[in-house]
Amino acid sequence: MEHALSPSTLAELRRPRPYPAVSVLTPTHRREPYNAQDPVRLRNVVAEAKKQLEIDPAVTRERRSDLFDQLDRALAEVDLTHAEDGLVIFAAPGEHQVWSLSRSVPERVVLSDTFLTRNLVSAQAAERPFWVLSISADRITLWNGGVDRVTESETGGFPMTRSQENFDAERLQRIGDMPSTFRDEDTKRFLRDADTAMAALLREEPRRLYVTGEQAALSLWEEFGNVARFTIPVQHGGLTHAGPEAVWQVIRPLLEADSRRNTASVTRELESARGHRTFAAGVDEVWQSAREGRVRLLAVEENYRTAVRDDGDHLIPAASGDLDARDDIVDEIVEQCLETGADVRFVPDGTLDDENGIAGVLRY
């Protein structure tokens, strides 16, 4: 199952497909007893997708057979033992993908000429992804980080290791001074290669970057300069050969501190916007401003969801599941704001009680 949404991946997902491109969404659960319903619910929503394909006169028999096969193969790839909060299946002639999301999605099936991506975009923004690069003299490991975990990433040429002929452990023991390893030309070349690779990856997938290692390794890393200015150094060795839980425990306090700073910053900006009359609050007012491209900063509570109907002029409350209800209007707003260059910030639940869960700072 896929987790990380890069700009290039998003562009590929948004590419037009021969009709129909099928998007299947369903909420999932991480814990008992709620996750007991997930397998049945998933099978039912895939069956609903097949039913819609059966009755659609624009879908030929050959294409329907292909899509049925793609949906079945996608279903077989789903691993609900590691479920998060939402699941998205994309299927088109000759292809399928399964995405696990850390943000809930409404249950729905959409047949179109493009995949429905707004829920992925919103989940990615809410997760605030980051990189962790763990460096040492013999191995450099890259970790893909999210809101509650890190996983080792095998992208951009990572992990990187030094071959035996270039890394003489016996020589290091004779020297008896491990920090001196980082004055060795082979070691410098090794870290310089990693610096170049990381710079290329950040151009493709820009994120906050934490770099962990011994002080000697961090000092050498700072000399290269390609990505040092984007780096948050973390003096902690031994993580290049560690598991994800050990890395997470080191990074977690930094993320929590950053979250507190982010919430305080958002609160200050919203208060300032009130005084300057560049403030919007509530789903209807924010949606109107987002469609006009006026939102500079969007603040959303992490678990804020609401169902609405569009009466042509305004969004009005609706019951989830109503025929014309828009259950993922918050995700629509997030995607629209990101498309128009807004800064989107997710904050803890309760932060925006007075604003009904969502607020914006306007450009004008």
Tab-separated table of C-alpha atoms in Angstrom:
chain	number	residue	atom	x	y	z
A	1	MET	CA	0.000	0.000	0.000
A	2	GLU	CA	1.183	3.517	-0.809
A	3	HIS	CA	1.748	6.213	1.845
A	4	ALA	CA	3.950	9.026	0.511
A	5	LEU	CA	2.484	11.455	-2.017
A	6	SER	CA	5.203	13.336	-3.900
A	7	PRO	CA	4.454	16.165	-6.357
A	8	SER	CA	5.435	13.926	-9.270
A	9	THR	CA	3.181	11.122	-8.020
A	10	LEU	CA	0.278	13.549	-7.600
A	11	ALA	CA	0.769	14.859	-11.130
A	12	GLU	CA	0.689	11.302	-12.459
A	13	LEU	CA	-2.485	10.498	-10.493
A	14	ARG	CA	-4.182	13.606	-11.921
A	15	ARG	CA	-3.364	12.618	-15.491
A	16	PRO	CA	-6.556	11.978	-17.517
A	17	ARG	CA	-7.380	8.305	-18.056
A	18	PRO	CA	-9.636	6.519	-20.537
A	19	TYR	CA	-13.093	6.432	-18.984
A	20	PRO	CA	-13.708	5.145	-16.412
A	21	ALA	CA	-11.030	5.880	-13.856
A	22	VAL	CA	-12.461	4.332	-10.685
A	23	SER	CA	-11.882	5.813	-7.223
A	24	VAL	CA	-13.031	3.747	-4.236
A	25	LEU	CA	-12.857	5.334	-0.772
A	26	THR	CA	-13.652	3.877	2.621
A	27	PRO	CA	-12.847	4.798	6.222
A	28	THR	CA	-10.732	2.305	8.175
A	29	HIS	CA	-9.747	1.951	11.806
A	30	ARG	CA	-6.484	1.333	13.628
A	31	ARG	CA	-7.834	-0.372	16.749
A	32	GLU	CA	-10.321	-2.897	18.048
A	33	PRO	CA	-13.261	-3.182	18.178
A	34	TYR	CA	-13.818	-0.655	15.384
A	35	ASN	CA	-11.553	-2.391	12.873
A	36	ALA	CA	-13.666	-5.553	12.949
A	37	GLN	CA	-16.068	-3.961	10.459
A	38	ASP	CA	-13.366	-2.886	7.992
A	39	PRO	CA	-13.046	-6.086	5.877
A	40	VAL	CA	-16.796	-6.301	5.277
A	41	ARG	CA	-17.105	-2.602	4.573
A	42	LEU	CA	-14.223	-2.740	2.107
A	43	ARG	CA	-15.671	-5.696	0.218
A	44	ASN	CA	-19.056	-3.971	0.052
A	45	VAL	CA	-17.702	-0.730	-1.369
A	46	VAL	CA	-15.669	-2.631	-4.001
A	47	ALA	CA	-18.839	-4.579	-4.872
A	48	GLU	CA	-20.640	-1.240	-5.262
A	49	ALA	CA	-17.932	-0.088	-7.669
A	50	LYS	CA	-18.412	-3.237	-9.738
A	51	LYS	CA	-22.167	-2.694	-9.726
A	52	GLN	CA	-21.763	0.840	-11.059
A	53	LEU	CA	-19.468	-0.486	-13.787
A	54	GLU	CA	-22.052	-3.151	-14.682
A	55	ILE	CA	-24.870	-0.675	-15.218
A	56	ASP	CA	-22.840	2.059	-16.937
A	57	PRO	CA	-23.599	1.833	-20.695
A	58	ALA	CA	-20.406	3.745	-21.513
A	59	VAL	CA	-18.232	0.885	-20.196
A	60	THR	CA	-17.524	-1.855	-22.721
A	61	ARG	CA	-17.448	-5.516	-21.759
A	62	GLU	CA	-13.688	-5.747	-22.308
A	63	ARG	CA	-12.989	-2.659	-20.229
A	64	ARG	CA	-15.343	-3.825	-17.489
A	65	SER	CA	-13.526	-7.170	-17.303
A	66	ASP	CA	-10.168	-5.363	-17.053
A	67	LEU	CA	-11.427	-3.081	-14.279
A	68	PHE	CA	-12.930	-5.986	-12.339
A	69	ASP	CA	-9.516	-7.667	-12.462
A	70	GLN	CA	-7.751	-4.476	-11.338
A	71	LEU	CA	-10.167	-4.036	-8.417
A	72	ASP	CA	-9.699	-7.663	-7.341
A	73	ARG	CA	-5.929	-7.319	-7.479
A	74	ALA	CA	-6.085	-4.094	-5.472
A	75	LEU	CA	-8.318	-5.767	-2.890
A	76	ALA	CA	-5.782	-8.579	-2.521
A	77	GLU	CA	-3.033	-6.029	-1.783
A	78	VAL	CA	-4.894	-4.361	1.085
A	79	ASP	CA	-3.356	-5.114	4.472
A	80	LEU	CA	-5.941	-4.128	7.076
A	81	THR	CA	-3.728	-5.330	9.921
A	82	HIS	CA	-1.775	-2.102	9.342
A	83	ALA	CA	-4.793	0.070	8.561
A	84	GLU	CA	-4.776	3.761	9.310
A	85	ASP	CA	-7.811	6.062	9.106
A	86	GLY	CA	-8.735	5.869	5.442
A	87	LEU	CA	-8.220	3.720	2.365
A	88	VAL	CA	-8.341	4.722	-1.299
A	89	ILE	CA	-8.259	2.355	-4.267
A	90	PHE	CA	-7.641	3.689	-7.764
A	91	ALA	CA	-8.325	1.473	-10.773
A	92	ALA	CA	-8.182	2.207	-14.483
A	93	PRO	CA	-7.605	0.021	-17.530
A	94	GLY	CA	-4.278	-1.730	-17.010
A	95	GLU	CA	-3.465	-0.222	-13.596
A	96	HIS	CA	-4.419	0.010	-9.945
A	97	GLN	CA	-3.099	1.550	-6.729
A	98	VAL	CA	-3.934	1.230	-3.039
A	99	TRP	CA	-3.368	4.204	-0.711
A	100	SER	CA	-3.475	4.112	3.089
A	101	LEU	CA	-4.243	7.507	4.654
A	102	SER	CA	-3.781	8.922	8.139
A	103	ARG	CA	-6.976	10.957	7.727
A	104	SER	CA	-10.513	9.599	7.474
A	105	VAL	CA	-12.347	9.638	4.166
A	106	PRO	CA	-16.060	9.332	3.322
A	107	GLU	CA	-17.257	6.061	1.825
A	108	ARG	CA	-17.847	6.620	-1.868
A	109	VAL	CA	-17.314	5.362	-5.413
A	110	VAL	CA	-16.511	7.783	-8.235
A	111	LEU	CA	-16.302	6.967	-11.962
A	112	SER	CA	-14.633	9.717	-13.965
A	113	ASP	CA	-11.799	10.401	-16.399
A	114	THR	CA	-9.403	11.236	-13.544
A	115	PHE	CA	-8.808	9.796	-10.096
A	116	LEU	CA	-10.220	11.609	-7.056
A	117	THR	CA	-7.115	12.997	-5.347
A	118	ARG	CA	-8.348	15.644	-2.908
A	119	ASN	CA	-8.478	13.225	0.029
A	120	LEU	CA	-4.869	12.199	-0.575
A	121	VAL	CA	-3.781	15.830	-0.800
A	122	SER	CA	-5.563	16.734	2.432
A	123	ALA	CA	-4.182	13.705	4.283
A	124	GLN	CA	-0.661	14.539	3.135
A	125	ALA	CA	-1.007	18.129	4.340
A	126	ALA	CA	-2.388	16.972	7.695
A	127	GLU	CA	0.423	14.483	8.183
A	128	ARG	CA	3.125	17.173	7.783
A	129	PRO	CA	5.652	14.728	6.263
A	130	PHE	CA	9.344	15.064	6.997
A	131	TRP	CA	12.630	13.300	6.306
A	132	VAL	CA	15.099	11.919	8.824
A	133	LEU	CA	18.607	11.212	7.578
A	134	SER	CA	20.785	9.179	9.947
A	135	ILE	CA	24.478	9.476	9.117
A	136	SER	CA	27.575	7.556	10.182
A	137	ALA	CA	30.922	6.665	8.637
A	138	ASP	CA	29.741	3.369	7.137
A	139	ARG	CA	25.988	3.716	6.569
A	140	ILE	CA	23.458	6.473	5.842
A	141	THR	CA	19.777	5.704	6.292
A	142	LEU	CA	16.762	7.714	5.148
A	143	TRP	CA	13.484	7.664	7.065
A	144	ASN	CA	10.092	8.788	5.804
A	145	GLY	CA	8.253	10.505	8.660
A	146	GLY	CA	4.601	11.253	9.318
A	147	VAL	CA	2.344	12.317	12.134
A	148	ASP	CA	2.857	9.192	14.256
A	149	ARG	CA	5.614	7.084	12.729
A	150	VAL	CA	8.767	6.813	10.674
A	151	THR	CA	9.501	4.091	8.132
A	152	GLU	CA	12.736	3.385	6.332
A	153	SER	CA	12.745	4.782	2.803
A	154	GLU	CA	14.530	3.188	-0.124
A	155	THR	CA	14.460	6.170	-2.456
A	156	GLY	CA	16.982	8.656	-3.764
A	157	GLY	CA	19.772	6.076	-3.563
A	158	PHE	CA	19.303	5.409	0.154
A	159	PRO	CA	20.311	3.562	2.237
A	160	MET	CA	23.949	4.162	1.364
A	161	THR	CA	26.729	1.910	2.672
A	162	ARG	CA	30.489	1.902	2.269
A	163	SER	CA	31.998	-1.135	0.654
A	164	GLN	CA	34.499	-3.130	2.693
A	165	GLU	CA	37.474	-1.989	0.629
A	166	ASN	CA	36.595	1.636	1.380
A	167	PHE	CA	35.893	1.177	5.070
A	168	ASP	CA	38.668	-0.390	7.144
A	169	ALA	CA	37.226	-1.227	10.563
A	170	GLU	CA	40.573	-2.651	11.780
A	171	ARG	CA	42.294	0.643	10.886
A	172	LEU	CA	39.728	2.523	12.967
A	173	GLN	CA	40.424	0.261	15.926
A	174	ARG	CA	44.184	0.910	15.610
A	175	ILE	CA	43.591	4.657	15.531
A	176	GLY	CA	41.379	4.412	18.586
A	177	ASP	CA	39.728	7.737	17.822
A	178	MET	CA	36.341	7.258	16.124
A	179	PRO	CA	35.656	11.010	15.537
A	180	SER	CA	38.864	11.117	13.429
A	181	THR	CA	37.045	8.890	10.948
A	182	PHE	CA	35.249	11.983	9.718
A	183	ARG	CA	38.556	13.605	8.745
A	184	ASP	CA	39.270	10.699	6.409
A	185	GLU	CA	38.948	11.598	2.705
A	186	ASP	CA	36.920	8.466	1.885
A	187	THR	CA	34.480	9.317	4.670
A	188	LYS	CA	34.189	12.875	3.443
A	189	ARG	CA	33.484	11.619	-0.067
A	190	PHE	CA	30.872	9.228	1.302
A	191	LEU	CA	28.991	11.984	3.140
A	192	ARG	CA	29.395	14.368	0.198
A	193	ASP	CA	27.668	11.818	-2.064
A	194	ALA	CA	24.835	11.572	0.460
A	195	ASP	CA	24.580	15.368	0.584
A	196	THR	CA	24.245	15.501	-3.210
A	197	ALA	CA	21.632	12.734	-3.227
A	198	MET	CA	19.636	14.394	-0.461
A	199	ALA	CA	19.701	17.743	-2.280
A	200	ALA	CA	18.213	16.067	-5.363
A	201	LEU	CA	15.510	14.379	-3.286
A	202	LEU	CA	14.568	17.638	-1.557
A	203	ARG	CA	14.126	19.289	-4.943
A	204	GLU	CA	11.667	16.552	-5.885
A	205	GLU	CA	9.998	16.188	-2.486
A	206	PRO	CA	10.663	19.255	-0.313
A	207	ARG	CA	10.119	18.548	3.392
A	208	ARG	CA	11.571	19.421	6.768
A	209	LEU	CA	14.820	17.483	7.187
A	210	TYR	CA	16.222	16.170	10.471
A	211	VAL	CA	19.776	14.809	10.364
A	212	THR	CA	20.933	12.558	13.207
A	213	GLY	CA	24.464	11.498	14.023
A	214	GLU	CA	27.487	11.942	16.244
A	215	GLN	CA	28.700	15.532	16.623
A	216	ALA	CA	31.713	14.847	14.382
A	217	ALA	CA	29.416	13.576	11.631
A	218	LEU	CA	27.090	16.564	11.958
A	219	SER	CA	29.998	18.994	11.815
A	220	LEU	CA	31.255	17.429	8.599
A	221	TRP	CA	27.744	17.439	7.170
A	222	GLU	CA	27.472	21.169	7.782
A	223	GLU	CA	30.643	21.796	5.772
A	224	PHE	CA	29.120	20.638	2.490
A	225	GLY	CA	26.350	23.238	2.342
A	226	ASN	CA	23.987	21.785	-0.269
A	227	VAL	CA	21.274	20.971	2.256
A	228	ALA	CA	22.826	22.009	5.580
A	229	ARG	CA	20.793	25.217	5.616
A	230	PHE	CA	17.604	23.120	5.412
A	231	THR	CA	18.779	20.713	8.099
A	232	ILE	CA	17.677	20.422	11.722
A	233	PRO	CA	20.667	18.680	13.354
A	234	VAL	CA	19.977	16.090	16.049
A	235	GLN	CA	23.044	14.921	17.990
A	236	HIS	CA	22.253	11.240	18.460
A	237	GLY	CA	24.418	8.456	17.079
A	238	GLY	CA	23.643	4.804	16.461
A	239	LEU	CA	20.461	5.298	14.425
A	240	THR	CA	21.814	4.233	11.032
A	241	HIS	CA	21.456	0.592	12.084
A	242	ALA	CA	18.446	1.120	14.365
A	243	GLY	CA	14.792	0.270	13.801
A	244	PRO	CA	11.998	2.751	13.172
A	245	GLU	CA	10.804	2.813	16.787
A	246	ALA	CA	14.208	3.967	18.045
A	247	VAL	CA	14.307	6.738	15.440
A	248	TRP	CA	10.728	7.778	16.258
A	249	GLN	CA	11.492	8.096	19.979
A	250	VAL	CA	14.368	10.474	19.200
A	251	ILE	CA	12.386	12.618	16.747
A	252	ARG	CA	9.023	12.648	18.539
A	253	PRO	CA	9.873	15.315	21.173
A	254	LEU	CA	11.081	17.639	18.406
A	255	LEU	CA	7.820	17.173	16.511
A	256	GLU	CA	5.745	17.857	19.614
A	257	ALA	CA	7.654	21.070	20.288
A	258	ASP	CA	7.229	22.107	16.665
A	259	SER	CA	3.487	21.412	16.890
A	260	ARG	CA	3.168	23.692	19.905
A	261	ARG	CA	5.037	26.460	18.093
A	262	ASN	CA	2.866	25.965	15.016
A	263	THR	CA	-0.370	26.243	17.021
A	264	ALA	CA	0.807	29.395	18.783
A	265	SER	CA	1.849	30.938	15.467
A	266	VAL	CA	-1.513	30.159	13.845
A	267	THR	CA	-3.404	31.638	16.803
A	268	ARG	CA	-1.395	34.864	16.587
A	269	GLU	CA	-1.960	35.178	12.840
A	270	LEU	CA	-5.709	34.649	13.183
A	271	GLU	CA	-5.944	37.269	15.919
A	272	SER	CA	-4.001	39.743	13.800
A	273	ALA	CA	-6.273	39.035	10.817
A	274	ARG	CA	-9.344	39.829	12.910
A	275	GLY	CA	-7.943	43.267	13.603
A	276	HIS	CA	-7.091	43.888	9.965
A	277	ARG	CA	-10.409	42.540	8.642
A	278	THR	CA	-8.702	39.829	6.636
A	279	PHE	CA	-10.299	37.007	8.598
A	280	ALA	CA	-12.744	34.271	7.564
A	281	ALA	CA	-14.282	31.568	9.762
A	282	GLY	CA	-16.685	28.682	9.312
A	283	VAL	CA	-16.875	26.290	6.400
A	284	ASP	CA	-19.146	28.424	4.176
A	285	GLU	CA	-17.175	31.664	4.502
A	286	VAL	CA	-13.823	29.923	4.095
A	287	TRP	CA	-15.077	27.959	1.074
A	288	GLN	CA	-16.231	31.140	-0.647
A	289	SER	CA	-12.840	32.752	-0.047
A	290	ALA	CA	-10.957	29.634	-1.153
A	291	ARG	CA	-12.805	29.520	-4.491
A	292	GLU	CA	-11.810	33.144	-5.080
A	293	GLY	CA	-8.149	32.371	-4.295
A	294	ARG	CA	-8.160	34.841	-1.400
A	295	VAL	CA	-6.929	32.541	1.382
A	296	ARG	CA	-3.295	33.125	2.404
A	297	LEU	CA	-3.341	30.916	5.516
A	298	LEU	CA	-5.828	28.116	6.156
A	299	ALA	CA	-6.153	26.700	9.686
A	300	VAL	CA	-8.057	23.439	10.195
A	301	GLU	CA	-8.537	21.304	13.279
A	302	GLU	CA	-6.982	17.884	12.762
A	303	ASN	CA	-10.218	15.878	12.953
A	304	TYR	CA	-12.682	18.479	11.725
A	305	ARG	CA	-15.194	17.021	9.262
A	306	THR	CA	-18.625	18.237	8.240
A	307	ALA	CA	-21.227	17.335	5.628
A	308	VAL	CA	-22.844	20.130	3.611
A	309	ARG	CA	-25.050	20.790	0.616
A	310	ASP	CA	-24.400	23.501	-1.949
A	311	ASP	CA	-27.544	25.545	-2.610
A	312	GLY	CA	-25.819	27.558	-5.320
A	313	ASP	CA	-24.856	30.522	-3.148
A	314	HIS	CA	-23.839	28.987	0.167
A	315	LEU	CA	-22.958	25.730	1.848
A	316	ILE	CA	-25.625	24.592	4.265
A	317	PRO	CA	-25.415	21.780	6.857
A	318	ALA	CA	-26.466	18.324	5.704
A	319	ALA	CA	-26.592	14.822	7.104
A	320	SER	CA	-23.760	12.530	6.099
A	321	GLY	CA	-25.037	10.122	3.471
A	322	ASP	CA	-27.696	12.450	2.064
A	323	LEU	CA	-27.983	12.052	-1.695
A	324	ASP	CA	-26.504	15.465	-2.495
A	325	ALA	CA	-24.283	15.823	0.590
A	326	ARG	CA	-20.603	16.656	0.215
A	327	ASP	CA	-18.953	14.675	2.987
A	328	ASP	CA	-15.373	15.708	2.199
A	329	ILE	CA	-15.871	19.443	1.775
A	330	VAL	CA	-12.980	20.122	4.193
A	331	ASP	CA	-10.639	18.134	1.954
A	332	GLU	CA	-11.923	20.097	-1.036
A	333	ILE	CA	-11.110	23.356	0.733
A	334	VAL	CA	-7.633	22.133	1.693
A	335	GLU	CA	-6.863	21.093	-1.871
A	336	GLN	CA	-8.237	24.332	-3.315
A	337	CYS	CA	-6.156	26.427	-0.918
A	338	LEU	CA	-2.987	24.489	-1.689
A	339	GLU	CA	-3.655	24.918	-5.413
A	340	THR	CA	-3.765	28.692	-4.966
A	341	GLY	CA	-0.561	28.827	-2.921
A	342	ALA	CA	-2.018	29.104	0.572
A	343	ASP	CA	-0.177	27.949	3.672
A	344	VAL	CA	-2.293	25.125	5.155
A	345	ARG	CA	-1.849	24.377	8.875
A	346	PHE	CA	-3.557	21.646	10.867
A	347	VAL	CA	-3.939	22.334	14.590
A	348	PRO	CA	-5.132	20.228	17.557
A	349	ASP	CA	-8.872	19.746	18.048
A	350	GLY	CA	-10.372	22.504	20.184
A	351	THR	CA	-7.939	25.176	18.995
A	352	LEU	CA	-10.574	26.705	16.703
A	353	ASP	CA	-13.699	26.270	18.817
A	354	ASP	CA	-14.737	29.875	18.276
A	355	GLU	CA	-14.246	29.500	14.514
A	356	ASN	CA	-16.206	26.223	14.191
A	357	GLY	CA	-13.159	24.166	13.343
A	358	ILE	CA	-11.855	26.085	10.330
A	359	ALA	CA	-10.573	29.602	9.686
A	360	GLY	CA	-8.510	31.574	7.228
A	361	VAL	CA	-6.306	34.630	6.891
A	362	LEU	CA	-7.165	36.385	3.625
A	363	ARG	CA	-4.885	38.057	1.119
A	364	TYR	CA	-7.339	40.933	0.727
